[in-house]
Coordinates of C-alpha atoms in Angstrom, one line a residue:
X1 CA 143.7 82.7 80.6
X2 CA 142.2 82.3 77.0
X3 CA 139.2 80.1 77.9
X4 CA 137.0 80.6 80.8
X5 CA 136.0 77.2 82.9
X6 CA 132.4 77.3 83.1
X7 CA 130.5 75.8 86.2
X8 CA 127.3 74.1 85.3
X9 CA 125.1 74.5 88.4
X10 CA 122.1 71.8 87.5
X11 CA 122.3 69.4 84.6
X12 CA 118.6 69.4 83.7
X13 CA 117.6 70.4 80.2
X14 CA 119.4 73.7 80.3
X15 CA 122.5 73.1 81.9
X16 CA 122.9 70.1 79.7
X17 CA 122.0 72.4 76.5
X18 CA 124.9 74.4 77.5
X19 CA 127.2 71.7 78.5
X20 CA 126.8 70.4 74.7
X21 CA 127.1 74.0 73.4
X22 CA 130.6 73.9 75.0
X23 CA 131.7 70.7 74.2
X24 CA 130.5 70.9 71.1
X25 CA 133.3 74.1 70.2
X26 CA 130.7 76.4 69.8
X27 CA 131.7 78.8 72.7
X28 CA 135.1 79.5 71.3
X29 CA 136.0 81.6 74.6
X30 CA 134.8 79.0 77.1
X31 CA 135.5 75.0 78.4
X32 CA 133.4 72.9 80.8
X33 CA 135.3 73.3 84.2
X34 CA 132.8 71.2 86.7
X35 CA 129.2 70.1 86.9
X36 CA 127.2 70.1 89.9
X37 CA 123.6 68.8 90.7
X38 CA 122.3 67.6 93.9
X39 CA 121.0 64.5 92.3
X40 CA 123.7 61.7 92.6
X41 CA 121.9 60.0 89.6
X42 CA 122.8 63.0 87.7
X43 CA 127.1 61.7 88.2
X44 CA 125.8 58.6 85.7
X45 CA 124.7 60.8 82.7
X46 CA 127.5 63.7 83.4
X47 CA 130.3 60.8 83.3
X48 CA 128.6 59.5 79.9
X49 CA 128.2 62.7 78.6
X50 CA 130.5 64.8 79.7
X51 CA 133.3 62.0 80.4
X52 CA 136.7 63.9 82.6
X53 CA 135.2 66.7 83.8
X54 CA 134.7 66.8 87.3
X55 CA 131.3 66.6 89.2
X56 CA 130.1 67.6 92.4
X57 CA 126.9 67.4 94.4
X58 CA 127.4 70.4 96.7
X59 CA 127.8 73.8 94.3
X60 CA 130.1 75.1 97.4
X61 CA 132.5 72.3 97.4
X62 CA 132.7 73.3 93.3
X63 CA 133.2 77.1 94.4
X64 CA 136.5 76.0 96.5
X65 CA 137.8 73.3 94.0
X66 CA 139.5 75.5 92.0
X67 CA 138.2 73.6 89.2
X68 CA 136.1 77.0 87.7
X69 CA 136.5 80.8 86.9
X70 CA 132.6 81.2 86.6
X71 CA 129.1 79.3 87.3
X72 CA 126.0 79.5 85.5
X73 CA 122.8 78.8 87.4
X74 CA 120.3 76.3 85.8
X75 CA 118.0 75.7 88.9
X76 CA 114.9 76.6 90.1
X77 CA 114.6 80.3 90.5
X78 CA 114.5 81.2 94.3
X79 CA 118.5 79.8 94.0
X80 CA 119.8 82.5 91.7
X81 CA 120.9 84.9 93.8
X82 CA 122.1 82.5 97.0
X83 CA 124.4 81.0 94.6
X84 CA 125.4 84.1 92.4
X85 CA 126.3 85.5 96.4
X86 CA 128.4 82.6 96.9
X87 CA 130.4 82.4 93.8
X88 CA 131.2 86.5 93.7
X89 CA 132.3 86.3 97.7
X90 CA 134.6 83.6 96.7
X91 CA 135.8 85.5 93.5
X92 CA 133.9 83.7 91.0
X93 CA 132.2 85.3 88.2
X94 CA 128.6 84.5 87.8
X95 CA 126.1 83.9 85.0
X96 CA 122.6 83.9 86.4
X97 CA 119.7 82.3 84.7
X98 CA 116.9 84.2 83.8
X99 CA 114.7 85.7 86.4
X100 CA 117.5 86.8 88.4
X101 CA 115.4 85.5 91.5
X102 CA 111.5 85.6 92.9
X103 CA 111.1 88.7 94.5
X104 CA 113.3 92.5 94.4
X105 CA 114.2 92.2 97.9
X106 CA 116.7 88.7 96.9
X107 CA 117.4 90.3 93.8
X108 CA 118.3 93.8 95.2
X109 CA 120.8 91.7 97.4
X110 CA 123.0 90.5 95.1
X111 CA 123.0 93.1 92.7
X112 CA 124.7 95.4 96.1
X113 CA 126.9 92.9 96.6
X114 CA 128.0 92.6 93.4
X115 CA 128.8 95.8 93.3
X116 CA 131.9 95.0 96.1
X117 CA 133.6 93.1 93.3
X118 CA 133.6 95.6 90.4
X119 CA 137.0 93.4 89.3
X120 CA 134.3 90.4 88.9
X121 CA 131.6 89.5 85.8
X122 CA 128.0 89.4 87.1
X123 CA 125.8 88.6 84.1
X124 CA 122.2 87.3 83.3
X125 CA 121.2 85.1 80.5
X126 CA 118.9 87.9 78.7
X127 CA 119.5 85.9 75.1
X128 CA 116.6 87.8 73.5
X129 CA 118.8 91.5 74.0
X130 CA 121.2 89.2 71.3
X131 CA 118.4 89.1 69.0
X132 CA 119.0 91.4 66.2
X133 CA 115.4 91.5 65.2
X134 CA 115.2 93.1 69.0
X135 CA 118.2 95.2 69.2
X136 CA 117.2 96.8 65.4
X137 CA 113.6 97.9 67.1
X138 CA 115.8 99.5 70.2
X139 CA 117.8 101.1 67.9
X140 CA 114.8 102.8 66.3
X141 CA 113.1 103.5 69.5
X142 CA 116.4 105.2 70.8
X143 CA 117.2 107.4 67.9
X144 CA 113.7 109.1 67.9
X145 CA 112.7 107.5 64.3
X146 CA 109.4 107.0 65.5
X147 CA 108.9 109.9 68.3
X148 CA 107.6 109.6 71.8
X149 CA 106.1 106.4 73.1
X150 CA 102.0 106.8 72.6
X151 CA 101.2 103.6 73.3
X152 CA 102.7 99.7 73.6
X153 CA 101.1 96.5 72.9
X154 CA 102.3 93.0 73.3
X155 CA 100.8 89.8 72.5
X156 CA 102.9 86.7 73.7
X157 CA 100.9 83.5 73.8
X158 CA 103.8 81.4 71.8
X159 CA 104.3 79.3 75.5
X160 CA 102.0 76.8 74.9
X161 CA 102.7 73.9 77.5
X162 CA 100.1 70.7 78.1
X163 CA 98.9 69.1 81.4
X164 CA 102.0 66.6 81.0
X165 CA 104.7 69.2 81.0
X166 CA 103.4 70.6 84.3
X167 CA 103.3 66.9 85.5
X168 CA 106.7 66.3 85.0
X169 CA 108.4 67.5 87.8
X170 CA 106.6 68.3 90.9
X171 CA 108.4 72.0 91.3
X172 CA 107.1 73.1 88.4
X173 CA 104.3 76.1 88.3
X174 CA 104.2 76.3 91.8
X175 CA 104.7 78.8 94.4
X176 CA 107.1 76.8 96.4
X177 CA 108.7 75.6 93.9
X178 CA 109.2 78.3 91.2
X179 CA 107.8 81.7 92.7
X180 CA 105.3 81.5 90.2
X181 CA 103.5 80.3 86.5
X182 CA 104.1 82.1 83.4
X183 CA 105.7 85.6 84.5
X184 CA 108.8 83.6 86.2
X185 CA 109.1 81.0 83.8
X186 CA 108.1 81.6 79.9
X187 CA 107.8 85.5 79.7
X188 CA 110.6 87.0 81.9
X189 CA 112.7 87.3 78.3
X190 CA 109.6 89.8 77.0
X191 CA 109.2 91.1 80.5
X192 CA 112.9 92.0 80.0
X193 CA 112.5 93.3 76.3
X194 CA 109.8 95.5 77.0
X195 CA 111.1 97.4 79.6
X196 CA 114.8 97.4 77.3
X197 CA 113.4 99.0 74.9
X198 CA 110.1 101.2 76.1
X199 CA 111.3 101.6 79.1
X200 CA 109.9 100.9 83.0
X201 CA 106.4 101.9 83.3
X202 CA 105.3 103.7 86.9
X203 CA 102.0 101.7 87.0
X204 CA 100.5 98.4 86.6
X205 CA 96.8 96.9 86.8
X206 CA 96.8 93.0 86.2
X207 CA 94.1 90.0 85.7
X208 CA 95.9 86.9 86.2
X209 CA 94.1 83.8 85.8
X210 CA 95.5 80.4 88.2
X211 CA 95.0 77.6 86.9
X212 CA 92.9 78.4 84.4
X213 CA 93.3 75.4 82.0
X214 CA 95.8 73.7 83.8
X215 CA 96.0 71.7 87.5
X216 CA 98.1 74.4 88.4
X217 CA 98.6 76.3 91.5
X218 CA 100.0 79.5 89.8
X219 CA 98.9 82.3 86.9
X220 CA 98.4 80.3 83.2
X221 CA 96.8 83.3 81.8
X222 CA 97.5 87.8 82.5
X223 CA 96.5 90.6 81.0
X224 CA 98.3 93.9 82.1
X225 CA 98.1 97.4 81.4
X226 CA 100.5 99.2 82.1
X227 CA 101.0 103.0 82.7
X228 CA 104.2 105.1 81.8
X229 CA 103.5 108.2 83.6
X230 CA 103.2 110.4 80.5
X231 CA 100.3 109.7 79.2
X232 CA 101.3 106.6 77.3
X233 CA 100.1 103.3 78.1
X234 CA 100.3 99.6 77.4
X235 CA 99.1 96.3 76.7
X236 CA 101.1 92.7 77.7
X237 CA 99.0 89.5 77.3
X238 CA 100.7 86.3 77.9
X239 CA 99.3 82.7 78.5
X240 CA 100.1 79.3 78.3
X241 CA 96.7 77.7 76.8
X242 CA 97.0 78.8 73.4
X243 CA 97.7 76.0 70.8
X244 CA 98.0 78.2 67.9
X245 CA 99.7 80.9 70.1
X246 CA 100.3 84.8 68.8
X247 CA 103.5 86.7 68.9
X248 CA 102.8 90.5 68.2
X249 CA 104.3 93.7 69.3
X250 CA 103.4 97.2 68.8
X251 CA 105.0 100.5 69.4
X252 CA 103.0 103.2 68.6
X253 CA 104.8 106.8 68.4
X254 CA 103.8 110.1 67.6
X255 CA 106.0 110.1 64.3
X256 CA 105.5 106.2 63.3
X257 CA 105.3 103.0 64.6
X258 CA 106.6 99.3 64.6
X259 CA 104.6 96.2 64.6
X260 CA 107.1 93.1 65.4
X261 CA 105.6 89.8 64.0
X262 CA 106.6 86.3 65.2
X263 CA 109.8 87.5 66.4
X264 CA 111.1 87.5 62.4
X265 CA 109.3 90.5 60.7
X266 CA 109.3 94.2 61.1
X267 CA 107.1 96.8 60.0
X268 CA 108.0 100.0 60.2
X269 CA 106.1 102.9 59.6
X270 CA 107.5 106.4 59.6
X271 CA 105.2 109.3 58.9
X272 CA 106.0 112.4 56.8
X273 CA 105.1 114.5 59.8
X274 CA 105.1 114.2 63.4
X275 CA 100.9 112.9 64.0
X276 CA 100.3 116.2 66.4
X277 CA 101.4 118.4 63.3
X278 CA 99.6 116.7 60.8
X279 CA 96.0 117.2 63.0
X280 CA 97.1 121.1 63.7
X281 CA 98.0 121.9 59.8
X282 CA 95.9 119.5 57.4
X283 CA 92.8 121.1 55.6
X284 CA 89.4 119.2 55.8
X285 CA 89.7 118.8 52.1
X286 CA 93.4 116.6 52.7
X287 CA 91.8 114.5 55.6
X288 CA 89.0 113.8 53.3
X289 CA 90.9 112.6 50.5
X290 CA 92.9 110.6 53.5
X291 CA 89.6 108.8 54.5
X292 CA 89.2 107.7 51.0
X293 CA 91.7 105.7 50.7
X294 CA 94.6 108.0 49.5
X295 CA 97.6 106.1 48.9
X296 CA 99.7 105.4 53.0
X297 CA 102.7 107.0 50.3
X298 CA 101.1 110.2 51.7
X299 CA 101.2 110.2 55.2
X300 CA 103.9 107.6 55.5
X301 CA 107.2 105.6 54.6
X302 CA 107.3 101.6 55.2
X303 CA 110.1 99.9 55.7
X304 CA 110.1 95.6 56.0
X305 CA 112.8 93.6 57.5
X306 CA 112.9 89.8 57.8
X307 CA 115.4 88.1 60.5
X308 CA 116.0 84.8 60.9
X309 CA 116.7 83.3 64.4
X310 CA 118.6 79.9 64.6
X311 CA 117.8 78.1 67.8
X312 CA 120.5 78.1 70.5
X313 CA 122.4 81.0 68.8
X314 CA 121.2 83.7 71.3
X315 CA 122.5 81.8 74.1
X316 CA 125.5 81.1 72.5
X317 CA 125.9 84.9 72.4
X318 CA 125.4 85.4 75.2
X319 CA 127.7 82.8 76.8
X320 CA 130.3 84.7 74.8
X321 CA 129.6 87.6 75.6
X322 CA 130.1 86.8 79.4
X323 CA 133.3 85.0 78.6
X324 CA 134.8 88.1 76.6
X325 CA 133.9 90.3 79.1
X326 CA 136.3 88.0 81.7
X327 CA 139.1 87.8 79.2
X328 CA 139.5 90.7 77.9
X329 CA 136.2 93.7 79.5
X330 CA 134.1 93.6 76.3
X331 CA 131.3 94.9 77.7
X332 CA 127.9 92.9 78.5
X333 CA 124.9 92.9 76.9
X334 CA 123.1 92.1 79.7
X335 CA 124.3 92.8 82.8
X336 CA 123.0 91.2 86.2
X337 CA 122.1 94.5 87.6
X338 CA 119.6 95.2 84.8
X339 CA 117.9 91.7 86.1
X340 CA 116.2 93.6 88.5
X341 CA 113.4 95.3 86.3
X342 CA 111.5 92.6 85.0
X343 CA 111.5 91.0 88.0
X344 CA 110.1 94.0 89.7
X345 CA 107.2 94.1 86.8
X346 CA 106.6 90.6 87.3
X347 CA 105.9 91.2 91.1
X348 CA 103.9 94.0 90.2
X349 CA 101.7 92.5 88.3
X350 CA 101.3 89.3 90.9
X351 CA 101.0 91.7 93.7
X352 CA 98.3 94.1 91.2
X353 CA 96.4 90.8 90.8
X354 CA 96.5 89.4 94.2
X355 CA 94.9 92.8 95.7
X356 CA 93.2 93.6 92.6
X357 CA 94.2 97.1 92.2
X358 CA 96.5 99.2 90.4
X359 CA 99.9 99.4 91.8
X360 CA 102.7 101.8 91.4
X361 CA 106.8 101.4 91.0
X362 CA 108.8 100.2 92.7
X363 CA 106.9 97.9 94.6
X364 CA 106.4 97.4 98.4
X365 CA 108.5 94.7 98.4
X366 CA 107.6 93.6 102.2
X367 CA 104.1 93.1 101.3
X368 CA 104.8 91.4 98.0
X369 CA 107.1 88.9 100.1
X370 CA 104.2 88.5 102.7
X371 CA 101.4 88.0 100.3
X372 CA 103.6 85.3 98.0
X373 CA 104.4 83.5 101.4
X374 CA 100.7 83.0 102.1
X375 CA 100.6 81.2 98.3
X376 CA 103.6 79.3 99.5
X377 CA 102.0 78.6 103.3
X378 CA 98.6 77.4 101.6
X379 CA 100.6 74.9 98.8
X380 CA 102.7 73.1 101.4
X381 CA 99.7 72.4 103.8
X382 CA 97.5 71.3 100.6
X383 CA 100.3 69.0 99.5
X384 CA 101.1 66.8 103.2

C-alpha cells in the first residue's frame, strides 16, 4: 500500500473540506476511498463533486465494502467514538474528529478498546499540536527555559458566531444535539493545547453563561480557573459574542514567561535569574533603580517570533501524519488516546458550573452523565 483510502463519514462542511484536500493532491499519502452520509441528497453533490468514488448511506455497509483502510468522522460529536468502535473491530484505522466524544465515560471506551488493536492507527484531528507557533511554546515549556508553571492565562474569544449560524441546522448548540455550546465545539483545540503544553490541572471552578446573547440552549460565554495542585493557577475565558474577539495566552514561570498573541506572535521573556533568587539576593538600592524604570536589559532577555499559519495546512498535517503512521509507523502527533483530557476539562467545567462549585480531576463521570441527561430530558420535551 502507498496511499491510504480514506472514508469520509459526513459530507458537511468538514468532510467536504477534506474530500477537496485529497482530491486536490494535497495529501500526498492518501486517496478518497468512499463517502458516507445518511442524507440521500448528499449522493447528488458527492457524484458531482467527487464523481467515481463510491457512496454509501450506512457508515457500516462502508466498513465491510472493502472500499477503505481508514474513516474519518465529520459528524455530530456523541458519534465519535460508536463509529471509531466500529471501524477498529473491523480492522479499520480511525481518524476521529475533534472532541473525541461528549462525556469520558464514551471516550474512555474506545480509547480501551483501541488498545486490542495495537497493529491499528487511532488518531484525532488535534491540527493546532501541527502548529509551529504551538509546538515552539511546548518546546520552551518542556526544556525548563522559563522554570516552573506560576501561573496560566488564556483569552480565546476569536469564535464569534451570529444568531444565523446557530439557526442553520437545528443540532447545533444543543444538548441533544452536540453535548454542548462552545467547550465541544469552538474551543476543544485550546482545551487540548492548554493541557499539551501546561499540563492537566487537578481543579476547576467555572461560570458558564447559556445563552447569553444567543437563542441558545447551551454555554455562549465561561470563565474558568483552574488549579494545578502546586500552587499555580489559571485563567481560560472563551465566548462566542465577541465581534472584535481576543486571542491571548500567557505562561508565567518563575524564570520568564511567554505571551502568545493572535496565534502568530511570541514574546518571550527570559530573566537573568530565576524570580525567587532575585527577591532573596537584590539590595533595596537595585529594586529601587528597577522601579524607576531601569532598562528590562537588566532583569531580562526578549526574544520575538512571528509565524504565519496558512488556512487548511494544519489539517493537512495532520491527515499526513495519520496516513504515515499507517504506511510506514511514523509516529502521531496526536494520538486518539490523548483525546481524553480535554474532554474531561470540558466536563469539568460543565459539571463545576452546573453545581456551581469547585470540582476536582478526574471527574465523577456518573454524575456528569446524569446531570447532562437532565439538559438533554428538558430540550426534547421543550422542542415537541
Amino acid at each position: 500500500m502507498t496511499k491510504v483510502r480514506l472514508g469520509i463519514i459526513g459530507l458537511g462542511q468538514q468532510g467536504g473540506a477534506y474530500g477537496n484536500m485529497i482530491k486536490e493532491g494535497r495529501v500526498s499519502n492518501m486517496e478518497i476511498g468512499a463517502i458516507c452520509d445518511n442524507d440521500p441528497e448528499k449522493k447528488k453533490r458527492a457524484d458531482q463533486e467527487f464523481p467515481g468514488v463510491p457512496f454509501y448511506e450506512d457508515y457500516i455497509d462502508m466498513l465491510n465494502s472493502g472500499d477503505i483502510d481508514a474513516i474519518v468522522t465529520c459528524v455530530p460529536h456523541y458519534l465519535h467514538p460508536e463509529m471509531g468502535i466500529e471501524a477498529l473491530e473491523r480492522d479499520v484505522h480511525a481518524l476521529l474528529e475533534k472532541p473525541a466524544g461528549v462525556y469520558t465515560k464514551q471516550v474512555k471506551e474506545i480509547n480501551e478498546f483501541a488498545k486490542t488493536k495495537p497493529n491499528l492507527t487511532y488518531a484525532i484531528m488535534f491540527n493546532q499540536r501541527t502548529n509551529q507557533l504551538y509546538q515552539k511554546v511546548k518546546e520552551i515549556i518542556d526544556n525548563q527555559e522559563i522554570g516552573s508553571i506560576r501561573r496560566t492565562n488564556w483569552i480565546i474569544t476569536t469564535w464569534w458566531r451570529p444568531q444565523g449560524y446557530y439557526d442553520a441546522g437545528s443540532w447545533r448548540a444543543t444538548w441533544d444535539g452536540e453535548g454542548g455550546g462552545v467547550l465541544v465545539n469552538q474551543a476543544p483545540h485550546q482545551i487540548d493545547l492548554l493541557q499539551w503544553i501546561c499540563g492537566m490541572p487537578e481543579k476547576v471552578y467555572t461560570k458558564a453563561q447559556y445563552g447569553y446573547q444567543r437563542d441558545i440552549p447551551v454555554e455562549d460565554d465561561v470563565t474558568t480557573v483552574l488549579d494545578y495542585g502546586n500552587g499555580a493557577t489559571g485563567v481560560f475565558i472563551t465566548c462566542t459574542h465577541d465581534v472584535m474577539g481576543t486571542d491571548r495566552l500567557e505562561i508565567h514561570g518563575d524564570k520568564g514567561k511567554i505571551v502568545v498573541d493572535d496565534s502568530k506572535k511570541v514574546t518571550i521573556k527570559r530573566l537573568n535569574k530565576p524570580e525567587r533568587e532575585m527577591s532573596d539576593t537584590m539590595s533595596m538600592q537595585e529594586v529601587s533603580k528597577l522601579f524607576q524604570g531601569e532598562g528590562p536589559g537588566a532583569i531580562y532577555q526578549e526574544e520575538v517570533l512571528d509565524f504565519e499559519s496558512v488556512w487548511g495546512g494544519q489539517h493537512l498535517a495532520v491527515l499526513e501524519n495519520f496516513a504515515a503512521n499507517i504506511l510506514d509507523g511514523t509516529p502521531l502527533i496526536a494520538p486518539g488516546s490523548d483525546g481524553i483530557n480535554g474532554v474531561e476539562l470540558a466536563n469539568a467545567m460543565h459539571l463545576s458550573s452546573w453545581l456551581n462549585k469547585e470540582i476536582s480531576l478526574p471527574i465523577d463521570e456518573n454524575l456528569y452523565i446524569e446531570e447532562l441527561n437532565k439538559r438533554r430530558e428538558q430540550e426534547i420535551r421543550l422542542n415537541m
